[in-house]
C-alpha cells in the first residue's frame, strides 16, 4: 500500500471515492450516521498514519471494507464499555455503597473462580482482567477461537452460579467490570505502597 498512498492526492482520491460507500456499509450495522462517519474517518486516519507499513494483498476496495469492519468492531467494543459504565452510573450511590463493597466483590469473585478448571480460569483471566480478545487468547494459548468461546461461556455460567450462592445480586458482567476496576486499583496501590 505504501506506493498507493504515497501522496495526499492519491489519498484524497481514495477518500472521495470510498467514504460514502463505507459510511453506508457501517450505518447498515450501527444505524447511526454520526457514529458511522466517525468509524470511517478513523479508518482513513489509521490508513494515512500507517501508509508506509501497510501492504495490501487484495484490491484496495476489499482492503478498505475489511479495515472499516475492523474499525467498526473496535468502535462497538469501546461503546460497549461506555454503556456498561452508564448502566452502572444509573445505580443509586447508596445502593452501591450498601451492597457492593469492593473487597467483598473481589473476594467473592476469587472464591467463585476456584471452581473453574485451570484452562477455563486462565482464559477468563486473559479476557476479563487483561482485556485480550478471543482471537488474541486463541493465538496465545494455541487453541481455536471457538474453544475460547466455549470456555468463556462455561466460566460465565459457573461464576454466575457461584456468585448467586453468595447473594451477589448484580449481573455478572457488572460485577466482573467492577472487579476489574478494583483489581487494577489494588495492583496499582500495591506497587506504590
GROMACS .gro file of C-alpha atoms in nm:
model
  193
    1UNK     CA    1   0.000   0.000   0.000
    2UNK     CA    2   0.295   0.233   0.051
    3UNK     CA    3   0.304   0.312  -0.323
    4UNK     CA    4  -0.073   0.358  -0.347
    5UNK     CA    5  -0.087   0.620  -0.074
    6UNK     CA    6   0.243   0.799  -0.110
    7UNK     CA    7   0.091   1.134  -0.159
    8UNK     CA    8  -0.208   1.331  -0.048
    9UNK     CA    9  -0.363   1.345  -0.395
   10UNK     CA   10  -0.393   0.968  -0.412
   11UNK     CA   11  -0.520   0.956  -0.056
   12UNK     CA   12  -0.781   1.224  -0.123
   13UNK     CA   13  -0.892   1.034  -0.430
   14UNK     CA   14  -0.942   0.718  -0.224
   15UNK     CA   15  -1.122   0.915   0.043
   16UNK     CA   16  -1.360   1.079  -0.205
   17UNK     CA   17  -1.431   0.752  -0.385
   18UNK     CA   18  -1.489   0.529  -0.084
   19UNK     CA   19  -1.600   0.750   0.205
   20UNK     CA   20  -1.975   0.741   0.131
   21UNK     CA   21  -1.993   0.370   0.041
   22UNK     CA   22  -1.803   0.287   0.361
   23UNK     CA   23  -2.030   0.509   0.571
   24UNK     CA   24  -2.333   0.335   0.419
   25UNK     CA   25  -2.176  -0.003   0.497
   26UNK     CA   26  -2.114   0.089   0.863
   27UNK     CA   27  -2.451   0.259   0.900
   28UNK     CA   28  -2.627  -0.057   0.781
   29UNK     CA   29  -2.498  -0.214   1.103
   30UNK     CA   30  -2.483   0.075   1.351
   31UNK     CA   31  -2.793   0.265   1.237
   32UNK     CA   32  -2.630   0.593   1.337
   33UNK     CA   33  -2.491   0.828   1.072
   34UNK     CA   34  -2.263   1.024   1.305
   35UNK     CA   35  -2.106   0.712   1.454
   36UNK     CA   36  -2.073   0.561   1.108
   37UNK     CA   37  -1.887   0.867   0.981
   38UNK     CA   38  -1.662   0.857   1.288
   39UNK     CA   39  -1.575   0.492   1.223
   40UNK     CA   40  -1.488   0.559   0.858
   41UNK     CA   41  -1.286   0.868   0.946
   42UNK     CA   42  -1.092   0.659   1.199
   43UNK     CA   43  -1.025   0.400   0.929
   44UNK     CA   44  -0.882   0.662   0.694
   45UNK     CA   45  -0.685   0.821   0.979
   46UNK     CA   46  -0.521   0.486   1.060
   47UNK     CA   47  -0.464   0.423   0.691
   48UNK     CA   48  -0.284   0.755   0.645
   49UNK     CA   49  -0.073   0.716   0.960
   50UNK     CA   50   0.033   0.363   0.862
   51UNK     CA   51   0.055   0.412   0.485
   52UNK     CA   52   0.422   0.312   0.471
   53UNK     CA   53   0.374  -0.003   0.680
   54UNK     CA   54   0.056  -0.146   0.529
   55UNK     CA   55   0.069  -0.389   0.239
   56UNK     CA   56  -0.250  -0.473   0.053
   57UNK     CA   57  -0.269  -0.829  -0.080
   58UNK     CA   58  -0.617  -0.782  -0.228
   59UNK     CA   59  -0.771  -0.496  -0.419
   60UNK     CA   60  -0.794  -0.162  -0.239
   61UNK     CA   61  -1.174  -0.172  -0.216
   62UNK     CA   62  -1.173  -0.507  -0.033
   63UNK     CA   63  -0.896  -0.383   0.193
   64UNK     CA   64  -1.086  -0.066   0.284
   65UNK     CA   65  -1.405  -0.254   0.363
   66UNK     CA   66  -1.216  -0.502   0.582
   67UNK     CA   67  -1.027  -0.223   0.761
   68UNK     CA   68  -1.354  -0.036   0.815
   69UNK     CA   69  -1.516  -0.351   0.950
   70UNK     CA   70  -1.230  -0.383   1.200
   71UNK     CA   71  -1.265  -0.016   1.299
   72UNK     CA   72  -1.637  -0.072   1.348
   73UNK     CA   73  -1.569  -0.368   1.579
   74UNK     CA   74  -1.326  -0.154   1.781
   75UNK     CA   75  -1.585   0.122   1.800
   76UNK     CA   76  -1.855  -0.118   1.920
   77UNK     CA   77  -1.622  -0.255   2.189
   78UNK     CA   78  -1.542   0.098   2.307
   79UNK     CA   79  -1.908   0.195   2.310
   80UNK     CA   80  -1.999  -0.124   2.497
   81UNK     CA   81  -1.759  -0.026   2.775
   82UNK     CA   82  -1.917   0.319   2.794
   83UNK     CA   83  -2.265   0.167   2.801
   84UNK     CA   84  -2.163  -0.061   3.088
   85UNK     CA   85  -2.033   0.239   3.280
   86UNK     CA   86  -2.352   0.435   3.201
   87UNK     CA   87  -2.564   0.144   3.326
   88UNK     CA   88  -2.356   0.131   3.640
   89UNK     CA   89  -2.394   0.507   3.690
   90UNK     CA   90  -2.773   0.465   3.695
   91UNK     CA   91  -2.749   0.257   4.013
   92UNK     CA   92  -2.808   0.486   4.313
   93UNK     CA   93  -2.489   0.560   4.508
   94UNK     CA   94  -2.638   0.448   4.836
   95UNK     CA   95  -2.738   0.113   4.688
   96UNK     CA   96  -2.384   0.063   4.562
   97UNK     CA   97  -2.235   0.159   4.900
   98UNK     CA   98  -2.469  -0.075   5.083
   99UNK     CA   99  -2.432  -0.376   4.859
  100UNK     CA  100  -2.109  -0.352   4.660
  101UNK     CA  101  -1.813  -0.337   4.895
  102UNK     CA  102  -1.514  -0.374   4.657
  103UNK     CA  103  -1.330  -0.613   4.886
  104UNK     CA  104  -1.638  -0.833   4.917
  105UNK     CA  105  -1.671  -0.836   4.538
  106UNK     CA  106  -1.304  -0.918   4.494
  107UNK     CA  107  -1.318  -1.198   4.748
  108UNK     CA  108  -1.645  -1.336   4.609
  109UNK     CA  109  -1.508  -1.347   4.255
  110UNK     CA  110  -1.179  -1.505   4.360
  111UNK     CA  111  -1.373  -1.763   4.560
  112UNK     CA  112  -1.609  -1.828   4.269
  113UNK     CA  113  -1.313  -1.865   4.032
  114UNK     CA  114  -1.181  -2.153   4.241
  115UNK     CA  115  -1.445  -2.381   4.086
  116UNK     CA  116  -1.317  -2.316   3.734
  117UNK     CA  117  -1.088  -2.566   3.566
  118UNK     CA  118  -0.734  -2.425   3.526
  119UNK     CA  119  -0.759  -2.372   3.150
  120UNK     CA  120  -1.103  -2.209   3.176
  121UNK     CA  121  -0.979  -1.989   3.460
  122UNK     CA  122  -0.675  -1.877   3.258
  123UNK     CA  123  -0.892  -1.792   2.955
  124UNK     CA  124  -1.135  -1.599   3.176
  125UNK     CA  125  -0.848  -1.401   3.335
  126UNK     CA  126  -0.694  -1.319   2.997
  127UNK     CA  127  -1.029  -1.195   2.869
  128UNK     CA  128  -1.170  -1.009   3.166
  129UNK     CA  129  -0.863  -0.892   3.356
  130UNK     CA  130  -0.607  -0.844   3.082
  131UNK     CA  131  -0.854  -0.733   2.813
  132UNK     CA  132  -0.742  -0.972   2.540
  133UNK     CA  133  -0.980  -1.052   2.255
  134UNK     CA  134  -1.088  -1.408   2.189
  135UNK     CA  135  -0.858  -1.419   1.884
  136UNK     CA  136  -0.563  -1.298   2.091
  137UNK     CA  137  -0.635  -1.560   2.358
  138UNK     CA  138  -0.665  -1.832   2.094
  139UNK     CA  139  -0.327  -1.733   1.949
  140UNK     CA  140  -0.163  -1.706   2.292
  141UNK     CA  141  -0.289  -2.044   2.409
  142UNK     CA  142  -0.265  -2.214   2.069
  143UNK     CA  143  -0.633  -2.313   2.062
  144UNK     CA  144  -0.925  -2.224   1.836
  145UNK     CA  145  -1.139  -1.915   1.883
  146UNK     CA  146  -1.438  -2.147   1.919
  147UNK     CA  147  -1.266  -2.322   2.209
  148UNK     CA  148  -1.210  -1.984   2.377
  149UNK     CA  149  -1.580  -1.901   2.329
  150UNK     CA  150  -1.680  -2.235   2.484
  151UNK     CA  151  -1.452  -2.185   2.784
  152UNK     CA  152  -1.584  -1.832   2.839
  153UNK     CA  153  -1.944  -1.950   2.823
  154UNK     CA  154  -1.869  -2.222   3.079
  155UNK     CA  155  -1.685  -1.975   3.301
  156UNK     CA  156  -1.970  -1.724   3.297
  157UNK     CA  157  -2.227  -1.992   3.379
  158UNK     CA  158  -2.020  -2.137   3.662
  159UNK     CA  159  -1.931  -1.797   3.806
  160UNK     CA  160  -2.291  -1.680   3.791
  161UNK     CA  161  -2.400  -1.990   3.986
  162UNK     CA  162  -2.126  -1.941   4.244
  163UNK     CA  163  -2.198  -1.571   4.288
  164UNK     CA  164  -2.571  -1.639   4.326
  165UNK     CA  165  -2.484  -1.874   4.611
  166UNK     CA  166  -2.312  -1.578   4.778
  167UNK     CA  167  -2.610  -1.348   4.720
  168UNK     CA  168  -2.427  -1.128   4.470
  169UNK     CA  169  -2.735  -0.983   4.306
  170UNK     CA  170  -2.589  -0.765   4.031
  171UNK     CA  171  -2.540  -0.910   3.687
  172UNK     CA  172  -2.214  -1.095   3.642
  173UNK     CA  173  -2.093  -0.854   3.374
  174UNK     CA  174  -2.128  -0.557   3.608
  175UNK     CA  175  -1.964  -0.749   3.891
  176UNK     CA  176  -1.673  -0.852   3.669
  177UNK     CA  177  -1.638  -0.497   3.539
  178UNK     CA  178  -1.634  -0.359   3.893
  179UNK     CA  179  -1.390  -0.627   3.998
  180UNK     CA  180  -1.159  -0.545   3.708
  181UNK     CA  181  -1.152  -0.181   3.815
  182UNK     CA  182  -1.097  -0.271   4.180
  183UNK     CA  183  -0.831  -0.526   4.089
  184UNK     CA  184  -0.633  -0.278   3.878
  185UNK     CA  185  -0.653  -0.022   4.158
  186UNK     CA  186  -0.544  -0.286   4.406
  187UNK     CA  187  -0.240  -0.376   4.193
  188UNK     CA  188  -0.156  -0.009   4.149
  189UNK     CA  189  -0.178   0.063   4.522
  190UNK     CA  190   0.024  -0.248   4.599
  191UNK     CA  191   0.307  -0.117   4.378
  192UNK     CA  192   0.319   0.231   4.530
  193UNK     CA  193   0.286   0.128   4.893
   0.00000   0.00000   0.00000
